[in-house]
Structures are given as structure tokens and as C-alpha cells.
XYZ file of C-alpha atoms in Angstrom:
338
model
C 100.948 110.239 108.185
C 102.926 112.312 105.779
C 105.013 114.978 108.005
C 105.973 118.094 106.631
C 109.398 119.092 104.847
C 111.477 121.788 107.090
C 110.926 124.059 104.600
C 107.510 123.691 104.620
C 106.988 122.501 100.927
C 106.883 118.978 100.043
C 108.844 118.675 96.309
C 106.290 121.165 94.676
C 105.961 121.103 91.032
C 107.590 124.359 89.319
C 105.321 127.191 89.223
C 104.575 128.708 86.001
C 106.887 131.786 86.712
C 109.690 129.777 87.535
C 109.628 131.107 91.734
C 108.816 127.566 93.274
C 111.743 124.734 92.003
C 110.986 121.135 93.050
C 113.160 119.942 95.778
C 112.764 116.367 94.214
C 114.906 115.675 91.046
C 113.050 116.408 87.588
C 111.404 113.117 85.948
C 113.954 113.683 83.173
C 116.922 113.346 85.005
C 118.580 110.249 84.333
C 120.686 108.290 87.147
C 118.496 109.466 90.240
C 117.718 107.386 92.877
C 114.398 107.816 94.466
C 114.725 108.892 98.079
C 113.342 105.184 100.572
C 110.616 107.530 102.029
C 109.215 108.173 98.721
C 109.159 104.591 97.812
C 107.925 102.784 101.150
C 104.922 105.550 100.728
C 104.037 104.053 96.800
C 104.677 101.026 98.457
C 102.373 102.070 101.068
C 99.516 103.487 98.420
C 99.824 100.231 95.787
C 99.288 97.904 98.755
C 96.398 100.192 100.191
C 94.655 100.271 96.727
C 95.078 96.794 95.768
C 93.648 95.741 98.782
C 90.808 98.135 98.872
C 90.023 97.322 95.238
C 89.748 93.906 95.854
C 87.532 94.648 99.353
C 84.645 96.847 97.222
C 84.777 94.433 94.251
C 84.073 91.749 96.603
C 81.008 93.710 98.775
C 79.543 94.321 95.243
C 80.261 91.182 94.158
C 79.892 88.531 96.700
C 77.259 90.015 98.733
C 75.621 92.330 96.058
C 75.603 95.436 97.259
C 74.069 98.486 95.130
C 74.852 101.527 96.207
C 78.007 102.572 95.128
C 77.669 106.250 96.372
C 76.558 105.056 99.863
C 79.788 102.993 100.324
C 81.709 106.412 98.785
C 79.859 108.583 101.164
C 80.863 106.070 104.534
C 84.591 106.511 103.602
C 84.354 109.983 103.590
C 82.703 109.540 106.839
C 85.724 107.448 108.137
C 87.649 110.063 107.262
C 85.559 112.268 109.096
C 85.659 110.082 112.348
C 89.592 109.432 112.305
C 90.726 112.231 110.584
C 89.726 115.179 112.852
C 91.177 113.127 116.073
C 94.440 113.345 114.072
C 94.356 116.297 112.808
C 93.343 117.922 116.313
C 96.070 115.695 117.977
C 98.773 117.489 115.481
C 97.254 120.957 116.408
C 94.455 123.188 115.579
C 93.169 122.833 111.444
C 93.695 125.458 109.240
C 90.870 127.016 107.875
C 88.582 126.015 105.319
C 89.514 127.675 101.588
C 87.266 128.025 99.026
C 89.631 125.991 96.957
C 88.621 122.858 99.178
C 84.668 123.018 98.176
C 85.844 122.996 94.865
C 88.326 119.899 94.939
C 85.369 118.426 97.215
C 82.714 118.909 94.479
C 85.500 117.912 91.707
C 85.971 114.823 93.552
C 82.184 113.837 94.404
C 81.668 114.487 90.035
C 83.852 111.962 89.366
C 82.764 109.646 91.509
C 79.357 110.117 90.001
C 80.283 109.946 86.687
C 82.990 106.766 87.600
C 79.411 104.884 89.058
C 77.532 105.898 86.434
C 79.686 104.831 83.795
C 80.708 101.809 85.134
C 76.764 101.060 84.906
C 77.005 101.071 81.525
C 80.340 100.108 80.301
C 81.970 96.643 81.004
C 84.966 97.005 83.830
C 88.023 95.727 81.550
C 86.417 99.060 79.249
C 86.121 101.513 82.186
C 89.791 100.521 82.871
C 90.757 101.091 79.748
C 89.471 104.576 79.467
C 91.002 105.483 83.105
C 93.947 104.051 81.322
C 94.279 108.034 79.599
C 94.234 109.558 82.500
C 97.947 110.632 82.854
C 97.502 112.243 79.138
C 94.364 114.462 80.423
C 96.567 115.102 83.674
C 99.498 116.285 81.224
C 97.223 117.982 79.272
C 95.369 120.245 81.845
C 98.502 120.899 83.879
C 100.129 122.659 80.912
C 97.114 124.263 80.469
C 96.041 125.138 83.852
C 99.393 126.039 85.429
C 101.672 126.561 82.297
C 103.790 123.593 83.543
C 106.412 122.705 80.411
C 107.779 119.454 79.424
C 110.420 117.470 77.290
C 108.521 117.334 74.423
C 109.393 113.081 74.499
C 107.298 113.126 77.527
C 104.448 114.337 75.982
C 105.040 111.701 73.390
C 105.382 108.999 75.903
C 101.527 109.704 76.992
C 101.319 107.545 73.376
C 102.503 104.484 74.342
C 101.653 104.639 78.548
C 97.771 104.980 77.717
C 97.516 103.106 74.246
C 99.832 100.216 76.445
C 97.477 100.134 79.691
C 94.573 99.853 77.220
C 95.580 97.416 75.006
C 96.753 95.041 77.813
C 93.071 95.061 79.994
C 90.902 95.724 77.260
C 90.836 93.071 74.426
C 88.197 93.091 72.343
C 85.690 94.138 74.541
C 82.599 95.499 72.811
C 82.220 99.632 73.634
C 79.372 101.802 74.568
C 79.664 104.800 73.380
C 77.348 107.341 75.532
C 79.239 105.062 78.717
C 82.685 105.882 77.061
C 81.714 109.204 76.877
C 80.841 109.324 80.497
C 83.763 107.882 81.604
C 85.902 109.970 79.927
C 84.792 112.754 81.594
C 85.324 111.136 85.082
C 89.142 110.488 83.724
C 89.307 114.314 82.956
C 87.622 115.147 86.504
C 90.037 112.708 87.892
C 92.482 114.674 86.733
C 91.690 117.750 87.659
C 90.800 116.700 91.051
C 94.634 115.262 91.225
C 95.786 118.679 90.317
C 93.917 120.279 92.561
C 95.362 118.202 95.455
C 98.570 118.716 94.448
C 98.109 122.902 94.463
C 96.666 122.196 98.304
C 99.405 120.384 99.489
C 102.557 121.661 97.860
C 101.950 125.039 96.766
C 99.171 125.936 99.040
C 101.401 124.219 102.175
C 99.252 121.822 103.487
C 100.258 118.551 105.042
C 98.327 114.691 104.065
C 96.258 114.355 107.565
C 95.109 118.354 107.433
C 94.088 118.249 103.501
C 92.116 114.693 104.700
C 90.736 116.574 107.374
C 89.090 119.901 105.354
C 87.823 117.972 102.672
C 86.271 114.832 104.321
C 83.337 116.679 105.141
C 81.893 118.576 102.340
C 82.494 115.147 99.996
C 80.573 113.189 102.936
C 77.652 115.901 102.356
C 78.113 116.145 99.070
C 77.974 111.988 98.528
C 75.287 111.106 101.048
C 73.308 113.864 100.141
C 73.312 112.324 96.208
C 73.148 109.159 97.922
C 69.951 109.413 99.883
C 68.625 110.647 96.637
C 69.533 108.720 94.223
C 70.303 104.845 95.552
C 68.593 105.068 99.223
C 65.419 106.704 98.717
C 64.071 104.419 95.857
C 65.053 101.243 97.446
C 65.797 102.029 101.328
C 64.083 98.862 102.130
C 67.685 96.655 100.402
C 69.594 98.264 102.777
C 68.237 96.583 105.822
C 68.109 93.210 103.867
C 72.197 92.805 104.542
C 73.919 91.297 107.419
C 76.643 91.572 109.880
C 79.502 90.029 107.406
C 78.680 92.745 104.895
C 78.611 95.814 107.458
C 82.461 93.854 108.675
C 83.601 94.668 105.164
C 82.190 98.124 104.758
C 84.027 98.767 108.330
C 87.355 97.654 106.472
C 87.028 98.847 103.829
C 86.128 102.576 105.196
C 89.276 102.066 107.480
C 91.564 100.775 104.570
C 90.025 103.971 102.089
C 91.504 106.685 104.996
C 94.724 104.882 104.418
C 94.631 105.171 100.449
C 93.723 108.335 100.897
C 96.381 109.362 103.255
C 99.282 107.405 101.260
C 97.556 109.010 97.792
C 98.153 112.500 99.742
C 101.418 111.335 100.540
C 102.360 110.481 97.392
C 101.273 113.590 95.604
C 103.115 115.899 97.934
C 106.523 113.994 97.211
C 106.019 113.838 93.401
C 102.658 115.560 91.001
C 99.589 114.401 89.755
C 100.884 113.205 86.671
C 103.198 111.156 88.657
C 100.393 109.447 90.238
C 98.548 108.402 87.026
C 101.514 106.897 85.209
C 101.990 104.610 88.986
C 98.147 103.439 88.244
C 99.084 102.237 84.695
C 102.012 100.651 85.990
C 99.917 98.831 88.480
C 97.697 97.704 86.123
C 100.436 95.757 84.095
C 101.782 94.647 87.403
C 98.531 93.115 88.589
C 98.499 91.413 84.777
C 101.869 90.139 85.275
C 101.527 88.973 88.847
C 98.004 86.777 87.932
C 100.174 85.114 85.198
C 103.123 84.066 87.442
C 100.601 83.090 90.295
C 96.991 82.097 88.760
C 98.368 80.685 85.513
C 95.997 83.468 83.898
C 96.058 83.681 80.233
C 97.043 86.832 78.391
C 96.445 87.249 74.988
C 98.922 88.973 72.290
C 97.061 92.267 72.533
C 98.094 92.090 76.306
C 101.561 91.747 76.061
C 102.080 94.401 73.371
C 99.700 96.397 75.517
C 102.588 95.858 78.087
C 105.324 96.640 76.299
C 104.058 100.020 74.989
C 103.359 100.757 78.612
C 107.145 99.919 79.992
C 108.732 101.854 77.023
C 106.277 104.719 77.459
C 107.533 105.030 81.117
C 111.004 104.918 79.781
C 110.011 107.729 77.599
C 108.619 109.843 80.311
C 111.463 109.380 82.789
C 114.263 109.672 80.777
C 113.542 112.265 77.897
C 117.004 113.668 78.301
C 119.093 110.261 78.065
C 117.656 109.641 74.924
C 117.370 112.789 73.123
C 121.663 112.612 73.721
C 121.847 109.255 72.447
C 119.652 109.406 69.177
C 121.820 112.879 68.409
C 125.109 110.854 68.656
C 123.724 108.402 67.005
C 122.837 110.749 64.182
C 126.116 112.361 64.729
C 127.951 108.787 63.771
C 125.862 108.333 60.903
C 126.012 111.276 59.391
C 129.714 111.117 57.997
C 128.524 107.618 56.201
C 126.442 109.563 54.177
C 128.765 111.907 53.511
């Protein structure tokens, strides 16, 4: 549960006009220490979406289990089920906007378009192309809300995509219509990050409430496509599974309301683009972590892919420290010349 700031607004990105300032320190800023609440809620979200990731890839996996949008559509209902308690518990809901349809039918396209590229592109290439994602969220937020950066952050997007691409994908092989698809589930993924972020800083809603309005209309939305799609053509598979499988749906819908409440969390203490550049990090520190404990092999592409990605994220968070040392370094070598 994410509780609300006494101000009412959670470290909102600045607004376009300059009205709403950030109560957290800007990314650029070099020397501050993130606050423990923000970092026992990443903790919170990377142990939540490690675990979950590792839950779904073993239901499809181990007990082969084909309907991606099915298994979407029952954590929205477990959001549903335990969200509404809590949110009811807390007080009455606000009411429904019509901003929340649209980040509910934002989020249900890129799901889609996730599943259905993933059906055609090999997993260490999805990753790779999810690996852009904090350059689209860059992109559209500048576009979309006029947000302005140091212009080394946008040149840190280089190295913090190219790095979390180079270290997962290799030399896989790529499909090109399935690259295509997944790219626009990155950009969707973006958006839908965005989106979130308007609801709960600017637009002053709290984790539990914002899991509460949009659970439903992505449960519709999802079970609805669903029904049609995976279901109807095959409803007989469905009954062919037995009580182990239906254990690990169970955990994972539980474990998916607590990604999604810690991703809420998360979002209200920093921004969407935030978010993104913590999901390439994770993917270097999952790399890492099966080296030191598996023994697993990484080729050369992986660690440079790994090193781009560390001094990208250098890049982005301290645009300011290094824009002061390369001018007095310039300064000191200037008079050489001379």
C-alpha cells in the first residue's frame, strides 16, 4: 500500500508550465540520497517481478499452458477481488475518469501485442526490443507533456537500450513483422506508464485507488479478447489441467496485485521513465546474478552490453556532474594549446 504524501502529490514530474515542481530531487542532481521508502518499494517491485516472471514462465513452461490473455485477464480479476475490499476499507473510490478507459485499453493493447509478438519472436529478442523502452518513454513524454531534459540524458538512452540489448540478445536470428509488433507494445508500454504516472501524481490518486478503477475495464477488456481469441477455439484444453496448475495461477494472480501495487508505488515516488531504466537495470542484474550463482556463461557481446548499460545510467543520473567536469577539463587544456 502506497499512502499518500500530506500534500497530496506524490513527487510529480514538472508540468510543462513549470506550476507542479517535483518534491523528489531531479535525476541530475548529483550527491542525493534516495529517501529508504523509495528504495524498500523498488526493492519491493524487483522482488515482486522477478518472482512473478519466473511463476508465468514456469505455468507456460512446465505445465504448458496457452492462453496467455486468460492468465492476464485472472490477474486483473485478482485485482478486482482484493482491490475493492481495500480500496472500500480506505474509504469510498473516487469516480471513474474517462482517462482510466483509456490507460485500461492502452494497457490491454500492449498486452496483446506483447503475446502476439512473443509468438513470433524468440524471448532473448522480445527482451531486447523491450530493452528501448525508456527511449520511447523519453521520447513521448517530451512530446506529450513538454517535459525537458539535460540534453546528456537524452544521449544516455544510447548506451541504456543499445547495453540491455546487446547483453540478452546475442546473435539471435530476428523476425521482422514480430519486431515490428513488439515495438509497438514497447511504445504502448510506454504510454501506458505515462499515463499512470498523470493518474497518480498529477491527477492525485493514490496506488490501491488507481488499482481499484482500472482492474475492471482491463478484466473486461482481456477476458472479453480472451474468450475470443484463446478459449473459444480450444475451450476443451482448459479443462485438461489440474489442481497444481490452478495453485500457480492462484499465486501468481496474488503475486501480480503486488507488482502492480509496488509498480504504482514506484511511479508515484519517481516517473515513467524512471521505471524503464530500473527494468534494464534488472536485466543486467539477473545476468550478473546467474553468473555468480549458476556458473552461466556470458559471451563478450554480454558484457559490453553491460557496460554500455551501467555508463548509460551514469549518464542519465548525473548529466550535471559531468557536463562541469568535461568543461574544466577543457578549461585545463585549453592554455596547452595556447
Amino acid at each position: 500500500m502506497c499512502p499518500r504524501c500530506p500534500g497530496g502529490d506524490e513527487a510529480a514530474m514538472t508540468a510543462a508550465a513549470g506550476n507542479l515542481r517535483p518534491r523528489r530531487p531531479d535525476p541530475g542532481q548529483p550527491g542525493e540520497r534516495p529517501p529508504l521508502r523509495l528504495v524498500l518499494t523498488v526493492a519491493a517491485w524487483l522482488g515482486t517481478g522477478t518472482a512473478l516472471a519466473g511463476l508465468n514462465k514456469w505455468i507456460f513452461a512446465a505445465h504448458g499452458f496457452r492462453y496467455p490473455l486468460l492468465l492476464s485477464s485472472l490477474h486483473m480479476l485478482a485485482a478486482v477481488v482484493l482491490g475493492y475490499p481495500l480500496g472500500w476499507v480506505r474509504g469510498p473510490p473516487p469516480p471513474v475518469r474517462p482517462r482510466i478507459y483509456l490507460l485500461s485499453l492502452t494497457f490491454c493493447g500492449s498486452v496483446a501485442l506483447g503475446n502476439l509478438g512473443l509468438s513470433l519472436v524468440p524471448l532473448d529478442a522480445a527482451q531486447a526490443v523491450h530493452a528501448t523502452a525508456p527511449l520511447a518513454t523519453l521520447l513521448l513524454s517530451a512530446l506529450l507533456r513538454g517535459r525537458r531534459h539535460h540534453p546528456l540524458q537524452y544521449a544516455a538512452m544510447g548506451p541504456v537500450c543499445a547495453g540491455a540489448a546487446c547483453s540478452i540478445a546475442g546473435g539471435v536470428r530476428f523476425h521482422q513483422p514480430g519486431g515490428c509488433v513488439l515495438l509497438a507494445a514497447t511504445v504502448l508500454r510506454a504510454l501506458k506508464s505515462l499515463q499512470q504516472s498523470l493518474l497518480l501524481q498529477d491527477g492525485r490518486l493514490d496506488a490501491v485507488s488507481l488499482l481499484c478503477l482500472t482492474a475492471l475495464p482491463s478484466f473486461c477488456l482481456l477476458f472479453g479478447a480472451a474468450v475470443l481469441l484463446e478459449v473459444a477455439p480450444a475451450w476443451q484444453g482448459v479443462l485438461r489441467y489440474d489442481g497444481s496448475l490452478w495453485g500457480c495461477v492462484l499465486l501468481s494472480c496474488l503475486g501480480s496485485v503486488l507488482y502492480n501495487l509496488a509498480s504504482f508505488c514506484v511511479l508515484s515516488l519517481t516517473s515513467a521513465l524512471t521505471i524503464h531504466l530500473l527494468g534494464n537495470i534488472t536485466v543486467v542484474g539477473n545476468l550478473l546474478l546467474s553468473r555468480l550463482l549458476f556458473g552461466s556463461s556470458l559471451s563478450a557481446l554480454s558484457y559490453l552490453g553491460i557496460a554500455l548499460t551501467l555508463a548509460g545510467m551514469f549518464m542519465y543520473q548525473q548529466p550535471q556532474l559531468i557536463a562541469q567536469r568535461w568543461a574544466v577539463w577543457m578549461r585545463q587544456r585549453s592554455p596547452r594549446h595556447q
